[in-house]
Coordinates of C-alpha atoms in Angstrom, one line a residue:
Chain V
M1 CA 0.0 0.0 0.0
V2 CA 1.2 3.5 -0.8
P3 CA 2.1 5.5 2.4
D4 CA -0.3 8.3 3.2
T5 CA 2.3 11.0 3.1
Q6 CA -0.3 13.8 2.9
T7 CA -1.8 12.8 6.3
R8 CA 1.7 12.2 7.8
D9 CA 2.9 15.7 6.6
K10 CA -0.2 17.4 7.9
W11 CA 0.3 15.9 11.4
D12 CA 4.0 16.5 11.3
R13 CA 3.3 20.2 10.8
A14 CA 0.6 20.2 13.5
A15 CA 3.1 18.6 16.0
T16 CA 4.8 22.0 16.4
F17 CA 1.7 23.7 17.9
F18 CA -0.3 20.7 19.1
D19 CA 0.6 20.9 22.8
L20 CA 0.0 24.6 22.8
S21 CA -3.7 24.2 22.0
A22 CA -4.4 20.8 23.6
A23 CA -2.0 20.2 26.5
W24 CA -3.7 22.2 29.2
G25 CA -7.3 23.2 29.1
T26 CA -8.6 20.4 26.9
E27 CA -6.6 17.7 28.7
K28 CA -7.7 19.0 32.1
R29 CA -11.3 19.0 31.0
W30 CA -11.3 15.6 29.4
A31 CA -8.9 13.8 31.9
P32 CA -11.6 12.4 34.2
S33 CA -13.6 10.9 31.3
K34 CA -10.5 9.5 29.7
K35 CA -9.2 8.0 33.0
A36 CA -12.6 6.3 33.5
L37 CA -12.4 4.8 29.9
F38 CA -8.7 3.8 30.1
A39 CA -9.4 2.1 33.5
R40 CA -10.9 -0.8 31.4
M41 CA -7.5 -1.6 29.9
E42 CA -6.7 -5.4 30.1
G43 CA -4.5 -7.8 28.2
E44 CA -2.5 -6.7 25.1
I45 CA -3.6 -3.2 24.2
L46 CA -3.3 -1.2 21.0
F47 CA -3.6 2.6 21.4
M48 CA -4.3 4.4 18.1
A49 CA -2.9 7.8 17.1
A50 CA -0.8 8.5 20.2
G51 CA -0.1 12.1 19.0
T52 CA 2.3 13.8 21.4
G53 CA 1.4 11.4 24.2
L54 CA -1.0 13.7 26.1
D55 CA -3.1 10.7 27.0
F56 CA -0.3 8.7 28.6
P57 CA -0.7 10.2 32.1
C58 CA -4.3 8.9 32.0
F59 CA -3.3 5.3 31.4
P60 CA -3.6 2.9 34.4
R61 CA -0.2 1.7 35.7
G62 CA 1.4 -1.6 34.7
K63 CA -0.2 -2.3 31.4
T64 CA 1.2 -3.6 28.1
I65 CA 0.4 -1.1 25.5
T66 CA 1.5 -0.6 21.9
A67 CA 0.8 3.0 20.7
I68 CA 1.0 4.0 17.0
D69 CA 0.9 7.2 15.1
I70 CA 1.4 8.2 11.5
S71 CA 3.5 11.2 12.3
P72 CA 7.2 10.8 13.3
K73 CA 7.3 14.4 14.6
M74 CA 4.4 13.6 17.0
L75 CA 6.1 10.4 18.1
E76 CA 9.3 12.3 18.9
R77 CA 7.3 14.3 21.4
A78 CA 5.3 11.3 22.6
A79 CA 8.6 9.4 23.4
V80 CA 9.4 11.8 26.2
R81 CA 6.0 11.2 27.9
A82 CA 6.2 7.4 27.2
K83 CA 9.4 7.2 29.3
K84 CA 7.5 8.4 32.3
Y85 CA 4.8 5.7 32.0
N86 CA 4.9 3.1 34.8
G87 CA 4.4 0.0 32.6
H88 CA 5.3 -1.3 29.1
L89 CA 4.5 1.3 26.5
E90 CA 6.0 0.8 23.0
L91 CA 5.7 3.4 20.2
Q92 CA 5.5 2.6 16.5
E93 CA 5.1 4.7 13.4
M94 CA 2.2 3.3 11.5
D95 CA -0.8 4.2 9.4
A96 CA -4.2 3.4 11.1
T97 CA -5.5 2.1 7.7
A98 CA -2.5 -0.1 6.9
M99 CA -1.2 -1.7 10.1
T100 CA 1.5 -4.2 10.0
F101 CA 0.3 -6.3 13.0
G102 CA -1.0 -9.8 12.5
D103 CA -4.7 -10.7 12.6
G104 CA -6.4 -10.9 16.0
R105 CA -3.3 -9.8 17.9
F106 CA -4.8 -7.4 20.4
D107 CA -7.3 -8.0 23.3
Q108 CA -8.5 -4.4 23.2
V109 CA -8.0 -1.3 21.1
F110 CA -8.3 2.3 22.4
T111 CA -8.7 5.5 20.5
S112 CA -8.6 9.1 21.7
C113 CA -9.7 11.8 19.2
T114 CA -8.4 9.5 16.4
F115 CA -11.3 9.0 14.0
C116 CA -11.8 12.8 13.4
S117 CA -8.4 12.6 11.6
V118 CA -8.2 9.2 9.8
P119 CA -9.0 10.2 6.1
D120 CA -11.0 7.0 5.5
P121 CA -12.6 6.2 8.9
V122 CA -14.4 3.0 7.8
A123 CA -11.2 1.6 6.3
G124 CA -9.4 2.4 9.6
L125 CA -12.2 0.8 11.7
K126 CA -12.1 -2.3 9.5
E127 CA -8.4 -2.5 10.0
I128 CA -8.9 -2.3 13.8
R129 CA -11.4 -5.2 13.5
R130 CA -8.7 -7.2 11.7
V131 CA -6.1 -6.7 14.5
L132 CA -8.6 -7.2 17.3
K133 CA -9.2 -10.7 18.7
P134 CA -12.6 -12.2 18.0
G135 CA -14.9 -10.7 20.7
G136 CA -12.4 -8.1 21.5
F137 CA -13.5 -4.6 22.5
L138 CA -12.8 -1.2 20.9
F139 CA -13.1 1.7 23.4
M140 CA -13.2 5.2 21.8
F141 CA -13.1 8.7 23.2
E142 CA -14.0 10.8 20.2
H143 CA -15.5 14.1 19.1
T144 CA -18.1 13.6 16.4
G145 CA -20.7 15.5 14.4
S146 CA -23.9 16.5 16.1
R147 CA -27.6 15.9 15.2
I148 CA -28.6 19.1 17.0
F149 CA -29.3 22.4 15.1
P150 CA -27.4 24.8 15.1
F151 CA -24.4 22.8 16.3
N152 CA -24.5 20.5 13.2
L153 CA -24.5 23.5 10.9
M154 CA -21.5 25.1 12.7
L155 CA -19.6 21.8 12.6
H156 CA -20.3 21.3 8.9
L157 CA -19.1 24.9 8.2
M158 CA -15.9 24.5 10.3
T159 CA -14.8 21.2 8.7
P160 CA -13.5 22.6 5.4
I161 CA -11.3 24.9 7.4
S162 CA -10.3 22.5 10.2
R163 CA -9.3 19.6 7.9
T164 CA -6.6 21.7 6.3
F165 CA -4.6 21.8 9.5
G166 CA -6.1 19.1 11.7
P167 CA -9.3 17.1 12.3
E168 CA -12.7 17.0 10.7
M169 CA -15.5 18.1 13.0
N170 CA -18.5 16.4 11.5
R171 CA -17.7 12.7 11.5
D172 CA -20.6 10.3 11.9
T173 CA -18.6 7.9 14.0
L174 CA -21.4 5.7 15.2
N175 CA -22.6 5.1 11.6
N176 CA -19.0 4.4 10.6
L177 CA -18.7 1.8 13.3
D178 CA -21.8 0.1 12.1
R179 CA -20.5 0.2 8.5
A180 CA -17.2 -1.4 9.7
G181 CA -19.1 -4.2 11.3
F182 CA -18.7 -3.4 15.0
A183 CA -21.5 -4.0 17.5
I184 CA -22.0 -0.9 19.6
H185 CA -22.6 -1.6 23.3
R186 CA -22.6 1.8 25.0
V187 CA -22.4 5.5 24.1
E188 CA -21.7 8.1 26.8
N189 CA -22.2 11.8 25.9
H190 CA -19.6 13.9 27.7
F191 CA -20.6 17.2 26.0
L192 CA -23.8 17.4 24.0
D193 CA -23.7 14.6 21.4
V194 CA -20.3 15.8 20.3
V195 CA -17.7 14.5 22.8
R196 CA -18.4 10.8 23.5
S197 CA -17.1 7.6 24.8
I198 CA -18.1 4.6 22.7
H199 CA -17.8 0.9 23.6
A200 CA -17.9 -1.4 20.6
Q201 CA -17.2 -5.1 20.1
N202 CA -15.7 -7.1 17.3
P203 CA -18.6 -9.5 16.7
N204 CA -16.5 -12.3 15.3
H205 CA -16.8 -14.1 18.5
P206 CA -16.1 -17.9 18.3
T207 CA -19.4 -18.6 20.0
Q208 CA -21.4 -16.4 17.5
Chain S
M1 CA -22.5 17.8 33.3
E2 CA -19.5 20.0 34.1
T3 CA -19.4 20.9 37.8
R4 CA -15.9 22.3 38.2
P5 CA -16.1 26.1 38.8
Y6 CA -13.0 26.8 36.8
F7 CA -14.7 25.5 33.6
I8 CA -18.2 26.9 34.4
V9 CA -16.8 30.4 34.9
G10 CA -14.5 30.0 31.9
D11 CA -17.3 29.0 29.6
L12 CA -19.5 31.9 30.8
I13 CA -16.7 34.4 30.3
A14 CA -15.9 33.0 26.8
T15 CA -19.5 33.1 25.6
C16 CA -20.1 36.6 27.0
V17 CA -16.9 38.0 25.5
S18 CA -17.7 36.4 22.1
G19 CA -21.2 37.9 22.2
W20 CA -20.0 41.3 23.1
L21 CA -17.2 41.4 20.5
A22 CA -19.5 40.0 17.7
A23 CA -22.1 42.7 18.4
R24 CA -19.5 45.4 18.4
M25 CA -18.0 44.1 15.1
V26 CA -21.5 44.1 13.6
S27 CA -22.1 47.7 14.6
H28 CA -18.9 48.7 12.9
W29 CA -18.8 46.6 9.8
I30 CA -22.3 45.7 8.7
P31 CA -24.3 48.3 6.7
W32 CA -27.3 48.1 9.1
E33 CA -28.9 51.3 7.8
G34 CA -30.1 49.5 4.7
S35 CA -32.0 46.2 4.5
M36 CA -32.9 44.6 7.8
M37 CA -32.5 41.1 6.3
L38 CA -29.0 42.0 5.1
A39 CA -28.1 43.3 8.6
M40 CA -29.5 40.2 10.2
V41 CA -27.9 37.6 7.9
G42 CA -24.6 39.6 7.6
G43 CA -24.6 40.1 11.4
M44 CA -25.1 36.3 11.9
V45 CA -22.3 35.4 9.6
L46 CA -19.8 38.0 10.9
G47 CA -20.8 37.1 14.5
M48 CA -20.2 33.4 13.9
L49 CA -16.8 34.1 12.3
T50 CA -15.9 36.4 15.2
G51 CA -17.0 33.6 17.6
M52 CA -14.8 31.1 15.7
A53 CA -11.8 33.4 15.9
I54 CA -12.2 34.3 19.6
S55 CA -12.7 30.6 20.5
F56 CA -9.0 30.0 19.6
V57 CA -8.1 32.4 22.4
F58 CA -10.1 30.4 25.0
I59 CA -9.5 26.9 23.8
P60 CA -6.0 26.5 25.4
F61 CA -7.4 27.4 28.8
F62 CA -10.9 25.8 28.9
G63 CA -11.2 23.0 26.3
A64 CA -11.9 22.4 22.7
M65 CA -15.5 21.6 21.5
E66 CA -16.9 22.7 24.9
V67 CA -15.6 26.2 24.1
M68 CA -15.9 26.4 20.4
L69 CA -19.5 25.5 19.9
P70 CA -21.2 27.8 22.6
V71 CA -18.8 30.6 21.7
M72 CA -19.7 30.4 18.0
L73 CA -23.3 30.2 18.9
A74 CA -23.0 33.3 21.1
G75 CA -21.3 35.2 18.3
K76 CA -24.0 34.1 15.8
L77 CA -26.9 35.1 18.1
A78 CA -25.3 38.4 19.1
G79 CA -24.5 39.3 15.5
M80 CA -28.0 38.5 14.3
L81 CA -29.7 40.5 17.2
A82 CA -27.3 43.4 16.9
G83 CA -27.9 43.6 13.1
M84 CA -31.7 43.4 13.5
G85 CA -31.8 45.9 16.4
L86 CA -29.6 48.4 14.7
A87 CA -31.6 48.1 11.4
M88 CA -35.0 48.5 13.3
D89 CA -33.7 51.4 15.4
W90 CA -34.5 49.8 18.8
L91 CA -30.8 49.6 19.4
D92 CA -28.1 52.3 19.1
P93 CA -24.4 51.4 18.5
P94 CA -23.3 52.0 22.1
G95 CA -26.0 49.6 23.3
V96 CA -25.0 46.6 21.2
G97 CA -22.4 45.5 23.7
A98 CA -25.1 44.7 26.3
V99 CA -27.1 42.8 23.7
G100 CA -23.9 40.8 22.9
I101 CA -23.3 39.9 26.6
V102 CA -27.0 38.8 27.0
S103 CA -26.6 36.7 23.9
G104 CA -23.5 35.1 25.4
L105 CA -25.4 34.3 28.5
L106 CA -28.3 32.8 26.5
A107 CA -25.9 30.7 24.4
F108 CA -24.3 29.4 27.6
L109 CA -27.6 28.6 29.2
W110 CA -29.1 26.9 26.1
T111 CA -26.0 24.7 25.6
T112 CA -26.1 23.7 29.3
L113 CA -29.8 22.9 29.0
I114 CA -29.4 20.8 25.9
H115 CA -26.4 19.0 27.5
W116 CA -28.4 18.3 30.6
R117 CA -31.1 16.7 28.5
I118 CA -28.9 14.5 26.3
G119 CA -25.7 13.9 28.4
G120 CA -24.9 10.6 30.1
I121 CA -25.0 7.0 29.0
H122 CA -27.1 5.8 26.1
G123 CA -27.7 2.5 24.2
P124 CA -26.7 2.1 20.6

């Protein structure tokens, strides 16, 4: 597969100012919800789109986690935070839609504001299903589009601008999960229907 | 529902500043002496853009979407009301700031109310 250099370059550029906008207010606001979600970590874990590693302090101690990101510049910054993690945390440069892991390797997959940025979200989610064990869980903390007027209008208007330097604002992540074949178990709205935790399962369970 | 005072006060300040600034921008830049419809629509668009710009000032301190959406809504509402009020002569340019601040307060309260209704855990 051809590497997605356009996405990689975009996030390499964003790495310079990423922490300036997201490291303090946003992380402080979302930390309690993220900690509650990450507390479910068990077994061999894949963490998608690590960015500069802002989420690492929210991880529970002593876990075995592989974290990937498409941007080497992001990973350079994430490496500093990964060293402080009390457990096994390995970083790898990888495209979410073309992972090099074998089928069914991970017990759980976690995302944090990832699927606003993957150019083909359904392809990315199908790839997660491939690397997730049958019956394994995907836990997502994501911002998504809204069904509420006028928020949906504003998110649609912002997306053409925001996608040039960062994420898309109007993703229909629940529908994308459905299209990728996941079974959605739980949705928690943290802010309107825009910032959400989603629990989904790879339905390829041996007993099903 | 957000209960930490730091964020509640921050959200309130951000929406009120956005509303105030959007209304002031409309009184300076929109030709409200002509058509009321033009003043309202132009005010709404300029207000929303002002809200988007001002949100980048507050995002590093108070969060991303939680700031951006109510702040843009405040700008949009303030711009529309300021444009309409100026065009209909029930508002004079020095008074638009107060309408902007009230718009910010309304945007904050409306967002909080909607979140109160839909927040929490849901099935698929």
